[in-house]
Structure formats: C-alpha cells, structure tokens
mmCIF file of C-alpha atoms in Angstrom:
data_model
loop_
_atom_site.group_PDB
_atom_site.id
_atom_site.type_symbol
_atom_site.label_atom_id
_atom_site.label_comp_id
_atom_site.label_asym_id
_atom_site.label_seq_id
_atom_site.Cartn_x
_atom_site.Cartn_y
_atom_site.Cartn_z
ATOM 1 C CA PRO A 236 31.983 32.694 69.938
ATOM 2 C CA ASN A 237 33.667 32.772 73.237
ATOM 3 C CA THR A 238 36.009 35.753 73.626
ATOM 4 C CA GLY A 239 37.710 34.553 76.757
ATOM 5 C CA SER A 240 37.850 36.307 80.188
ATOM 6 C CA SER A 241 40.333 37.725 82.682
ATOM 7 C CA ASP A 242 40.059 34.478 84.556
ATOM 8 C CA SER A 243 43.240 32.557 83.782
ATOM 9 C CA SER A 244 42.367 29.643 86.003
ATOM 10 C CA ALA A 245 40.801 27.623 83.131
ATOM 11 C CA CYS A 246 40.712 27.272 79.282
ATOM 12 C CA ILE A 247 37.635 27.732 77.110
ATOM 13 C CA ASN A 248 36.259 25.048 74.734
ATOM 14 C CA ALA A 249 36.229 25.906 71.037
ATOM 15 C CA ASP A 250 32.660 26.675 69.884
ATOM 16 C CA GLU A 251 30.681 24.614 67.390
ATOM 17 C CA GLY A 252 31.875 25.681 63.943
ATOM 18 C CA TYR A 253 35.338 26.405 65.284
ATOM 19 C CA TYR A 254 38.437 24.486 66.263
ATOM 20 C CA VAL A 255 41.738 24.951 68.060
ATOM 21 C CA PRO A 256 44.478 22.764 66.537
ATOM 22 C CA ASN A 257 47.431 23.594 68.805
ATOM 23 C CA ALA A 258 48.197 23.736 72.570
ATOM 24 C CA GLY A 259 48.746 27.150 74.049
ATOM 25 C CA SER A 260 46.347 28.843 71.622
ATOM 26 C CA THR A 261 44.906 32.185 72.466
ATOM 27 C CA SER A 262 42.007 32.020 69.971
ATOM 28 C CA GLN A 263 39.792 29.614 68.103
ATOM 29 C CA THR A 264 39.700 29.236 64.258
ATOM 30 C CA PRO A 265 36.463 29.126 62.192
ATOM 31 C CA CYS A 266 35.927 26.044 60.060
ATOM 32 C CA SER A 267 36.718 26.900 56.411
ATOM 33 C CA LEU A 268 34.423 26.430 53.398
ATOM 34 C CA GLY A 269 33.753 22.770 52.793
ATOM 35 C CA THR A 270 34.155 21.868 56.463
ATOM 36 C CA TYR A 271 32.023 22.058 59.582
ATOM 37 C CA GLN A 272 32.091 21.194 63.253
ATOM 38 C CA SER A 273 28.962 20.254 65.187
ATOM 39 C CA ASP A 274 30.695 19.783 68.564
ATOM 40 C CA GLU A 275 32.497 22.101 71.010
ATOM 41 C CA GLY A 276 36.124 21.794 71.989
ATOM 42 C CA GLN A 277 37.428 20.204 68.820
ATOM 43 C CA THR A 278 40.914 20.312 67.367
ATOM 44 C CA SER A 279 39.784 20.075 63.738
ATOM 45 C CA CYS A 280 36.750 20.427 61.459
ATOM 46 C CA ASP A 281 34.985 17.630 59.590
ATOM 47 C CA GLU A 282 34.997 17.668 55.793
ATOM 48 C CA ALA A 283 31.581 17.732 54.103
ATOM 49 C CA ASP A 284 30.695 14.207 52.976
ATOM 50 C CA ALA A 285 30.276 13.263 49.320
ATOM 51 C CA GLY A 286 26.741 14.340 48.396
ATOM 52 C CA TYR A 287 26.970 17.304 50.786
ATOM 53 C CA TYR A 288 28.521 20.781 50.842
ATOM 54 C CA VAL A 289 29.343 23.656 53.220
ATOM 55 C CA ASN A 290 29.290 27.101 51.634
ATOM 56 C CA THR A 291 29.934 29.248 54.725
ATOM 57 C CA THR A 292 32.725 29.505 57.288
ATOM 58 C CA ALA A 293 32.194 28.479 60.904
ATOM 59 C CA ALA A 294 29.454 26.075 59.803
ATOM 60 C CA THR A 295 28.005 23.743 62.380
ATOM 61 C CA ALA A 296 26.442 21.337 59.845
ATOM 62 C CA GLN A 297 26.776 20.174 56.240
ATOM 63 C CA THR A 298 23.970 20.593 53.671
ATOM 64 C CA ALA A 299 22.697 17.829 51.393
ATOM 65 C CA CYS A 300 22.931 18.471 47.646
ATOM 66 C CA ASN A 301 19.464 19.117 46.179
ATOM 67 C CA PRO A 302 17.875 16.781 43.611
ATOM 68 C CA GLY A 303 19.311 17.689 40.219
ATOM 69 C CA THR A 304 22.758 18.228 41.751
ATOM 70 C CA TYR A 305 25.477 15.960 43.134
ATOM 71 C CA GLN A 306 28.920 16.030 44.696
ATOM 72 C CA PRO A 307 31.337 13.100 44.283
ATOM 73 C CA SER A 308 34.099 14.569 46.519
ATOM 74 C CA THR A 309 34.405 15.360 50.215
ATOM 75 C CA GLY A 310 35.144 18.780 51.624
ATOM 76 C CA GLN A 311 33.347 20.768 48.971
ATOM 77 C CA ALA A 312 31.698 24.195 49.164
ATOM 78 C CA SER A 313 29.080 23.543 46.461
ATOM 79 C CA CYS A 314 27.303 20.868 44.450
ATOM 80 C CA ILE A 315 27.502 20.155 40.708
ATOM 81 C CA ASP A 316 24.466 20.414 38.415
ATOM 82 C CA ALA A 317 23.620 17.178 36.635
ATOM 83 C CA SER A 318 24.946 17.331 33.059
ATOM 84 C CA ALA A 319 22.687 17.310 29.993
ATOM 85 C CA GLY A 320 21.929 13.626 29.304
ATOM 86 C CA TYR A 321 22.035 12.872 33.036
ATOM 87 C CA TYR A 322 19.801 13.341 36.068
ATOM 88 C CA VAL A 323 19.872 13.186 39.864
ATOM 89 C CA PRO A 324 16.538 12.146 41.369
ATOM 90 C CA ASN A 325 17.404 12.327 45.091
ATOM 91 C CA SER A 326 19.059 14.682 47.524
ATOM 92 C CA ALA A 327 22.536 13.997 48.975
ATOM 93 C CA SER A 328 23.666 12.228 45.789
ATOM 94 C CA SER A 329 27.338 11.595 45.182
ATOM 95 C CA SER A 330 26.886 10.836 41.477
ATOM 96 C CA GLN A 331 24.664 11.602 38.497
ATOM 97 C CA THR A 332 22.792 8.910 36.547
ATOM 98 C CA ALA A 333 22.867 8.598 32.752
ATOM 99 C CA CYS A 334 19.531 8.676 30.949
ATOM 100 C CA VAL A 335 18.857 5.161 29.684
ATOM 101 C CA ALA A 336 18.222 4.324 26.021
ATOM 102 C CA GLY A 337 14.720 5.477 25.096
ATOM 103 C CA THR A 338 15.066 8.607 27.248
ATOM 104 C CA TYR A 339 16.957 11.893 26.960
ATOM 105 C CA GLN A 340 17.588 15.178 28.789
ATOM 106 C CA PRO A 341 18.625 18.370 26.947
ATOM 107 C CA ASN A 342 19.057 20.419 30.120
ATOM 108 C CA GLY A 343 21.476 20.465 33.030
ATOM 109 C CA GLY A 344 20.414 20.206 36.685
ATOM 110 C CA SER A 345 17.537 17.824 35.998
ATOM 111 C CA THR A 346 15.863 15.378 38.326
ATOM 112 C CA SER A 347 14.578 13.059 35.606
ATOM 113 C CA CYS A 348 14.798 12.252 31.875
ATOM 114 C CA TYR A 349 12.194 12.684 29.141
ATOM 115 C CA GLN A 350 10.763 9.654 27.387
ATOM 116 C CA ALA A 351 11.263 9.630 23.620
ATOM 117 C CA SER A 352 8.020 10.780 21.975
ATOM 118 C CA THR A 353 5.973 8.612 19.645
ATOM 119 C CA GLY A 354 7.575 8.790 16.199
ATOM 120 C CA TYR A 355 11.007 9.242 17.823
ATOM 121 C CA TYR A 356 13.682 7.087 19.457
ATOM 122 C CA VAL A 357 16.845 7.349 21.591
ATOM 123 C CA SER A 358 19.335 4.599 20.847
ATOM 124 C CA SER A 359 22.086 5.294 23.403
ATOM 125 C CA ILE A 360 22.516 6.238 27.048
ATOM 126 C CA ALA A 361 23.196 9.812 28.248
ATOM 127 C CA SER A 362 21.478 11.320 25.215
ATOM 128 C CA THR A 363 20.673 15.009 25.073
ATOM 129 C CA ASN A 364 18.028 14.726 22.344
ATOM 130 C CA GLN A 365 15.667 12.324 20.594
ATOM 131 C CA THR A 366 15.845 11.304 16.914
ATOM 132 C CA ALA A 367 12.915 11.243 14.491
ATOM 133 C CA CYS A 368 12.111 7.928 12.831
ATOM 134 C CA SER A 369 13.198 8.082 9.197
ATOM 135 C CA PRO A 370 10.897 7.350 6.219
ATOM 136 C CA GLY A 371 10.268 3.603 6.027
ATOM 137 C CA ALA A 372 10.065 3.307 9.823
ATOM 138 C CA TYR A 373 7.655 4.305 12.603
ATOM 139 C CA GLN A 374 7.204 4.139 16.370
ATOM 140 C CA PRO A 375 3.745 4.093 18.020
ATOM 141 C CA ASN A 376 5.071 4.010 21.605
ATOM 142 C CA GLN A 377 6.927 6.392 23.904
ATOM 143 C CA GLY A 378 10.319 5.711 25.432
ATOM 144 C CA GLN A 379 11.706 3.424 22.746
ATOM 145 C CA PRO A 380 15.348 2.814 21.790
ATOM 146 C CA SER A 381 14.616 2.213 18.107
ATOM 147 C CA CYS A 382 11.977 2.522 15.373
ATOM 148 C CA LEU A 383 10.046 -0.286 13.713
ATOM 149 C CA ASP A 384 10.544 -1.037 10.029
ATOM 150 C CA THR A 385 7.315 -1.070 8.041
ATOM 151 C CA ASP A 386 5.867 -4.520 7.385
ATOM 152 C CA ALA A 387 5.506 -5.967 3.906
ATOM 153 C CA GLY A 388 2.306 -4.511 2.452
ATOM 154 C CA TYR A 389 2.842 -1.188 4.259
ATOM 155 C CA TYR A 390 4.864 2.014 3.845
ATOM 156 C CA VAL A 391 5.853 5.258 5.631
ATOM 157 C CA HIS A 392 6.820 8.229 3.460
ATOM 158 C CA THR A 393 7.376 10.850 6.197
ATOM 159 C CA THR A 394 9.709 11.334 9.155
ATOM 160 C CA ALA A 395 8.572 10.939 12.796
ATOM 161 C CA ALA A 396 5.699 8.636 11.820
ATOM 162 C CA THR A 397 3.657 7.057 14.610
ATOM 163 C CA ALA A 398 1.987 4.442 12.384
ATOM 164 C CA GLN A 399 2.544 2.619 9.117
ATOM 165 C CA THR A 400 0.138 2.992 6.167
ATOM 166 C CA ALA A 401 -1.387 0.049 4.298
ATOM 167 C CA CYS A 402 -0.853 -0.134 0.544
ATOM 168 C CA ASN A 403 -4.104 0.602 -1.295
ATOM 169 C CA PRO A 404 -5.827 -1.912 -3.599
ATOM 170 C CA GLY A 405 -4.020 -1.810 -6.921
ATOM 171 C CA THR A 406 -0.644 -1.526 -5.171
ATOM 172 C CA TYR A 407 1.598 -3.849 -3.151
ATOM 173 C CA GLN A 408 4.925 -3.948 -1.325
ATOM 174 C CA PRO A 409 6.904 -7.199 -0.892
ATOM 175 C CA SER A 410 9.689 -5.706 1.273
ATOM 176 C CA THR A 411 9.918 -4.252 4.786
ATOM 177 C CA GLY A 412 11.098 -0.741 5.647
ATOM 178 C CA GLN A 413 9.730 0.923 2.532
ATOM 179 C CA THR A 414 8.652 4.475 1.733
ATOM 180 C CA SER A 415 6.119 3.686 -0.999
ATOM 181 C CA CYS A 416 4.092 0.927 -2.644
ATOM 182 C CA ILE A 417 4.444 -0.599 -6.121
ATOM 183 C CA GLU A 418 1.674 -0.345 -8.694
ATOM 184 C CA ALA A 419 0.301 -3.634 -9.981
ATOM 185 C CA SER A 420 1.706 -4.398 -13.445
ATOM 186 C CA PRO A 421 -0.451 -4.828 -16.564
ATOM 187 C CA GLY A 422 -1.756 -8.393 -16.520
ATOM 188 C CA TYR A 423 -1.906 -8.351 -12.718
ATOM 189 C CA ASN A 424 -4.165 -7.030 -9.969
ATOM 190 C CA VAL A 425 -4.194 -6.382 -6.205
ATOM 191 C CA ASP A 426 -7.710 -6.619 -4.797
ATOM 192 C CA SER A 427 -7.123 -5.771 -1.112
ATOM 193 C CA TYR A 428 -5.303 -3.414 1.264
ATOM 194 C CA ALA A 429 -1.849 -4.199 2.724
ATOM 195 C CA SER A 430 -0.886 -6.716 0.039
ATOM 196 C CA ALA A 431 2.655 -8.021 -0.149
ATOM 197 C CA SER A 432 2.293 -9.320 -3.720
ATOM 198 C CA GLN A 433 0.351 -8.871 -6.932
ATOM 199 C CA THR A 434 -1.810 -11.602 -8.510
ATOM 200 C CA ALA A 435 -1.705 -12.616 -12.173
ATOM 201 C CA CYS A 436 -4.984 -12.395 -14.046
ATOM 202 C CA SER A 437 -6.321 -15.929 -14.538
ATOM 203 C CA PRO A 438 -7.188 -17.417 -17.956
ATOM 204 C CA GLY A 439 -10.403 -15.866 -19.192
ATOM 205 C CA THR A 440 -9.437 -12.468 -17.746
ATOM 206 C CA TYR A 441 -6.996 -9.708 -18.658
ATOM 207 C CA GLN A 442 -5.807 -6.269 -17.532
ATOM 208 C CA PRO A 443 -4.152 -3.718 -19.859
ATOM 209 C CA ASN A 444 -3.520 -1.081 -17.153
ATOM 210 C CA ASN A 445 -1.228 -0.439 -14.194
ATOM 211 C CA ALA A 446 -2.430 -0.156 -10.582
ATOM 212 C CA SER A 447 -5.571 -2.261 -11.034
ATOM 213 C CA SER A 448 -7.580 -3.861 -8.265
ATOM 214 C CA SER A 449 -9.286 -6.413 -10.542
ATOM 215 C CA CYS A 450 -9.072 -8.035 -13.963
ATOM 216 C CA TYR A 451 -11.550 -7.747 -16.822
ATOM 217 C CA ASP A 452 -13.502 -10.802 -17.990
ATOM 218 C CA ALA A 453 -12.961 -11.603 -21.635
ATOM 219 C CA SER A 454 -15.828 -9.994 -23.572
ATOM 220 C CA PRO A 455 -18.299 -11.962 -25.711
ATOM 221 C CA GLY A 456 -16.571 -12.564 -29.021
ATOM 222 C CA TYR A 457 -13.203 -12.912 -27.309
ATOM 223 C CA TYR A 458 -11.150 -15.288 -25.163
ATOM 224 C CA VAL A 459 -7.964 -15.184 -23.013
ATOM 225 C CA PRO A 460 -5.963 -18.429 -23.034
ATOM 226 C CA THR A 461 -3.077 -17.495 -20.661
ATOM 227 C CA THR A 462 -2.394 -16.129 -17.153
ATOM 228 C CA GLY A 463 -1.136 -12.579 -16.746
ATOM 229 C CA ALA A 464 -2.679 -11.437 -20.036
ATOM 230 C CA ILE A 465 -2.741 -7.748 -20.938
ATOM 231 C CA ASN A 466 -5.327 -8.113 -23.710
ATOM 232 C CA GLN A 467 -7.998 -10.454 -25.028
ATOM 233 C CA THR A 468 -7.985 -12.384 -28.318
ATOM 234 C CA ALA A 469 -10.785 -11.952 -30.827
ATOM 235 C CA CYS A 470 -12.631 -14.951 -32.243
ATOM 236 C CA SER A 471 -11.800 -15.323 -35.950
ATOM 237 C CA PRO A 472 -14.253 -14.388 -38.719
ATOM 238 C CA GLY A 473 -16.628 -17.297 -39.234
ATOM 239 C CA THR A 474 -16.766 -17.951 -35.482
ATOM 240 C CA TYR A 475 -18.477 -16.264 -32.538
ATOM 241 C CA ASN A 476 -18.699 -16.493 -28.745
ATOM 242 C CA PRO A 477 -21.779 -15.359 -26.804
ATOM 243 C CA ASN A 478 -20.182 -15.812 -23.351
ATOM 244 C CA TRP A 479 -18.123 -13.675 -20.950
ATOM 245 C CA GLY A 480 -14.844 -14.895 -19.446
ATOM 246 C CA SER A 481 -13.875 -17.505 -22.040
ATOM 247 C CA TYR A 482 -10.335 -18.872 -21.949
ATOM 248 C CA SER A 483 -10.068 -21.321 -24.882
ATOM 249 C CA PRO A 484 -10.083 -20.907 -28.671
ATOM 250 C CA THR A 485 -12.629 -23.727 -28.684
ATOM 251 C CA ASP A 486 -15.051 -21.365 -26.958
ATOM 252 C CA CYS A 487 -15.339 -19.634 -30.323
ATOM 253 C CA VAL A 488 -18.192 -21.449 -32.121
ATOM 254 C CA LEU A 489 -18.348 -22.038 -35.894
ATOM 255 C CA ALA A 490 -21.181 -20.190 -37.569
ATOM 256 C CA SER A 491 -24.022 -22.637 -38.265
ATOM 257 C CA GLY A 492 -25.337 -23.539 -41.692
ATOM 258 C CA GLY A 493 -27.656 -20.744 -42.810
ATOM 259 C CA TYR A 494 -25.615 -18.222 -40.805
ATOM 260 C CA TYR A 495 -22.363 -16.288 -41.143
ATOM 261 C CA VAL A 496 -19.917 -14.182 -39.082
ATOM 262 C CA ALA A 497 -18.338 -11.510 -41.251
ATOM 263 C CA SER A 498 -15.705 -10.097 -38.866
ATOM 264 C CA SER A 499 -13.605 -10.993 -35.827
ATOM 265 C CA GLY A 500 -14.665 -10.508 -32.213
ATOM 266 C CA MET A 501 -18.356 -11.195 -32.740
ATOM 267 C CA ALA A 502 -20.691 -12.275 -29.944
ATOM 268 C CA GLU A 503 -23.347 -13.769 -32.248
ATOM 269 C CA GLN A 504 -23.857 -15.175 -35.739
ATOM 270 C CA THR A 505 -25.988 -13.496 -38.400
ATOM 271 C CA PRO A 506 -28.733 -15.343 -40.321
ATOM 272 C CA CYS A 507 -28.523 -15.316 -44.080
ATOM 273 C CA SER A 508 -31.278 -13.022 -45.381
ATOM 274 C CA SER A 509 -33.940 -14.081 -47.878
ATOM 275 C CA GLY A 510 -32.439 -14.441 -51.324
ATOM 276 C CA THR A 511 -29.228 -15.888 -49.847
ATOM 277 C CA TYR A 512 -28.215 -19.148 -48.239
ATOM 278 C CA GLN A 513 -25.235 -20.960 -46.725
ATOM 279 C CA PRO A 514 -24.940 -24.757 -46.713
ATOM 280 C CA SER A 515 -21.625 -24.829 -44.763
ATOM 281 C CA THR A 516 -20.522 -23.975 -41.202
ATOM 282 C CA GLY A 517 -17.899 -21.442 -40.188
ATOM 283 C CA ARG A 518 -18.505 -19.050 -43.072
ATOM 284 C CA THR A 519 -17.993 -15.325 -43.300
ATOM 285 C CA SER A 520 -20.757 -14.627 -45.859
ATOM 286 C CA CYS A 521 -23.842 -16.070 -47.548
ATOM 287 C CA ILE A 522 -24.342 -17.174 -51.165
ATOM 288 C CA ASP A 523 -26.776 -15.380 -53.437
ATOM 289 C CA SER A 524 -29.432 -17.608 -54.921
ATOM 290 C CA SER A 525 -28.722 -18.438 -58.600
ATOM 291 C CA PRO A 526 -30.965 -17.403 -61.530
ATOM 292 C CA GLY A 527 -33.763 -19.973 -61.721
ATOM 293 C CA TYR A 528 -33.730 -20.360 -57.926
ATOM 294 C CA TYR A 529 -34.981 -18.491 -54.873
ATOM 295 C CA VAL A 530 -34.642 -18.419 -51.085
ATOM 296 C CA VAL A 531 -37.762 -17.267 -49.308
ATOM 297 C CA ALA A 532 -36.740 -17.594 -45.621
ATOM 298 C CA ASN A 533 -33.921 -16.246 -43.479
ATOM 299 C CA ALA A 534 -31.180 -18.628 -42.254
ATOM 300 C CA SER A 535 -31.595 -21.010 -45.180
ATOM 301 C CA THR A 536 -29.044 -23.694 -45.902
ATOM 302 C CA GLY A 537 -30.047 -24.137 -49.557
ATOM 303 C CA GLN A 538 -31.830 -22.514 -52.516
ATOM 304 C CA THR A 539 -35.110 -23.745 -54.072
ATOM 305 C CA PRO A 540 -35.614 -24.219 -57.834
ATOM 306 C CA CYS A 541 -38.379 -22.218 -59.404
ATOM 307 C CA ALA A 542 -41.341 -24.565 -60.028
ATOM 308 C CA ILE A 543 -42.779 -25.376 -63.490
ATOM 309 C CA GLY A 544 -44.701 -22.353 -64.649
ATOM 310 C CA HIS A 545 -42.294 -19.990 -62.892
ATOM 311 C CA TYR A 546 -38.925 -18.457 -63.703
ATOM 312 C CA GLN A 547 -36.275 -16.138 -62.238
ATOM 313 C CA PRO A 548 -33.695 -14.347 -64.351
ATOM 314 C CA TYR A 549 -31.876 -12.717 -61.406
ATOM 315 C CA ASN A 550 -29.552 -13.623 -58.530
ATOM 316 C CA ALA A 551 -30.443 -13.209 -54.848
ATOM 317 C CA SER A 552 -34.166 -13.611 -55.281
ATOM 318 C CA SER A 553 -36.716 -14.454 -52.645
ATOM 319 C CA SER A 554 -39.379 -15.609 -55.117
ATOM 320 C CA CYS A 555 -39.965 -16.611 -58.754
ATOM 321 C CA TYR A 556 -42.043 -14.882 -61.396
ATOM 322 C CA GLU A 557 -45.156 -16.569 -62.813
ATOM 323 C CA ALA A 558 -45.134 -17.107 -66.559
ATOM 324 C CA ALA A 559 -47.235 -14.339 -68.107
ATOM 325 C CA PRO A 560 -50.377 -15.045 -70.195
ATOM 326 C CA GLY A 561 -49.269 -16.104 -73.669
ATOM 327 C CA HIS A 562 -46.145 -17.677 -72.150
ATOM 328 C CA TYR A 563 -45.175 -20.847 -70.424
ATOM 329 C CA VAL A 564 -42.366 -22.519 -68.446
ATOM 330 C CA SER A 565 -42.234 -26.267 -68.888
ATOM 331 C CA PHE A 566 -39.353 -27.170 -66.476
ATOM 332 C CA GLN A 567 -37.911 -26.308 -63.069
ATOM 333 C CA SER A 568 -35.107 -23.801 -62.463
ATOM 334 C CA ALA A 569 -36.045 -21.765 -65.505
ATOM 335 C CA ILE A 570 -34.377 -18.423 -65.910
ATOM 336 C CA ASN A 571 -36.933 -17.110 -68.428
ATOM 337 C CA GLN A 572 -40.365 -17.813 -69.866
ATOM 338 C CA THR A 573 -41.152 -19.033 -73.405
ATOM 339 C CA ALA A 574 -43.738 -17.397 -75.661
ATOM 340 C CA CYS A 575 -46.529 -19.586 -77.076
ATOM 341 C CA GLU A 576 -45.826 -20.385 -80.724
ATOM 342 C CA ALA A 577 -48.033 -19.176 -83.489
ATOM 343 C CA GLY A 578 -51.138 -21.281 -83.595
ATOM 344 C CA THR A 579 -51.144 -21.676 -79.781
ATOM 345 C CA TYR A 580 -52.201 -19.498 -76.866
ATOM 346 C CA ASN A 581 -52.388 -19.466 -73.079
ATOM 347 C CA PRO A 582 -54.872 -17.204 -71.309
ATOM 348 C CA SER A 583 -53.513 -17.963 -67.753
#
C-alpha cells in the first residue's frame, strides 16, 4: 500500500483492499474479514454478497462458495457446509436444497443426494437415510418414495425385497401386502402359481390332504357326490363300479344274476362258482345247489335237477352220481339211489 511521501502538495488514493472513511486522514484502513474493495480511493469496503465470502483482510475481491457449501448472508468470512439431508449443486449458492422424497444424504457438505436403493424407500424430504421395505412389500426401482404392497397371489417374507414371490401350486393368497401364502384346505386344490383363491374339488373327485395342487378321481368301486369332498364313498355290498371319477350313487351297479359282490368298494362283480347259483340281482353271496341238484357252470342263475338214473345227496355239487349197478333212480332230483329188490337185478 501507499505509504505517503514528503510531498504535501497532494493526497494519495486509498489502495484496492483499503479505504479511508474520514477527511483529514493520515492513513488508509484495510478492509475487514467479510468485506473487500476492488477500486482505489474508496471511503468504505463492500460486503461479500450472499453466496460469497472474504476470509482475509485487505481483500480486493470476494470468493464464491464452492459446491456443497452456501452462504445466505452478506458480509461473511466463510461458507456453510450443506447439512445432512441437503445438498448444494452449484457454486455461489445462497441456500441449500432439501433432498426430495426418494432420495437421501447422510453426509454434510454434499453436492447431490443418493437415490433410494432397490428394496428401500425415502418417504419425506431432507432425509438422512433410506428405509428398508418391510415384509409384505417390495420395491424393484431406485429413487422411490414408498414400497409396493404384494399383489394377491404373491408374498414377501423378508425385509428390503426387490421383488414379490408367487405362491406355489397348492397354496394361495387372497389379500395384498402379505408375508406368506395359505395352504389349500382338504377338499380343495390350487393347480397353478400366483393363485388368489383355492378351488373346490368337483363331484367325482376328492382331496383328503392340505396344500394339494390337484384332486383325486374317485376310485373304481367308489363315488363322490358333492363338491369340496375330503373322501370318497364306497359302493355298498351287492353293487360295484368299474369306472374312475364317478359322482352318483347310481354309478354303483347291482350285481347281475349269477354274480355277487361280497363287500363294499368293489370295482367288479364275482361269478358264482360251479355248485352255486344266484337267481337275483344285487346279492352279496351265491346259493349252494340243493341235494338232488347240481350247477355245472360258473355264473349260473339256477340249479339243475339230477336226471333219472342219477342222484346227489350233497349240497353245492357240480354234478350228479350215476346209479350204481344193482341200483336205480326212477325220478328227477333224487338224493339217493334205490337198490333192486330181490328177484330183480340191473347190470348197468
């Protein structure tokens, strides 16, 4: 700076960075912190503008605040770091900017905000952290202000999920925002992924178990007359059913004449064996042939009388005995033979 001279014929202009406020001054004064003077011969200093600072005395210029800092006031010797949750993207800023919803900033003095990660969200402005999506919700995108509830048919059982998971076959979920799926009830099934409901087994089918992806067809010998059945119904003794998936009691067929069905739940009828017969339908057993009669073939509906010359003393016979030599049988259905009387004979 000028120091003056012995020449008293003139006055000296104040230097840049200095000022002389009063007449008759013998010296100049340096601009204080927060002020500057870019011209000579001035009576005062200029305050640093908002967004600027002066951190030395006798400054000839002000300095812009760097990105990440700001200064809202004039005449300041420093700038302020942006607060956590805020940022300053440009130099010479007079204010800081709040991070918008979906973004956050945990640090001070930042020039930008972080986008919320996938699986996270930021719901308010000026946030210093992000929040993990809770179970039952997810977020596949960055920079979001909220999480998405799971759809019906889906679930999320962990925190910070980036995707929802489809319910497996055998399970379903009718509600949104859920952490698990529901097992199909007995009598019901779920045959596909991501189902929002279970389906009742139709007539002719049943399901005794939980978490099933299909229903069982009624077995031969059985039927299922209702929806949502957990078991099948056996055809009664005397009836049978050769088919799968029957739904009506009328699908159980009466055993034919010459046949029988001894127990319930049978898929076929049984022919009466030789020596037995059955003239009626829907029976659980066969009838033994009577003495004097026989049944030679299977599945017979009647017995046959022993012919003349033959006899049968027993039940359940498939043939008759021939009268022995010296004996005879003179009528049908005989149960024994008759010996020739004295004075008679029979060689055959």
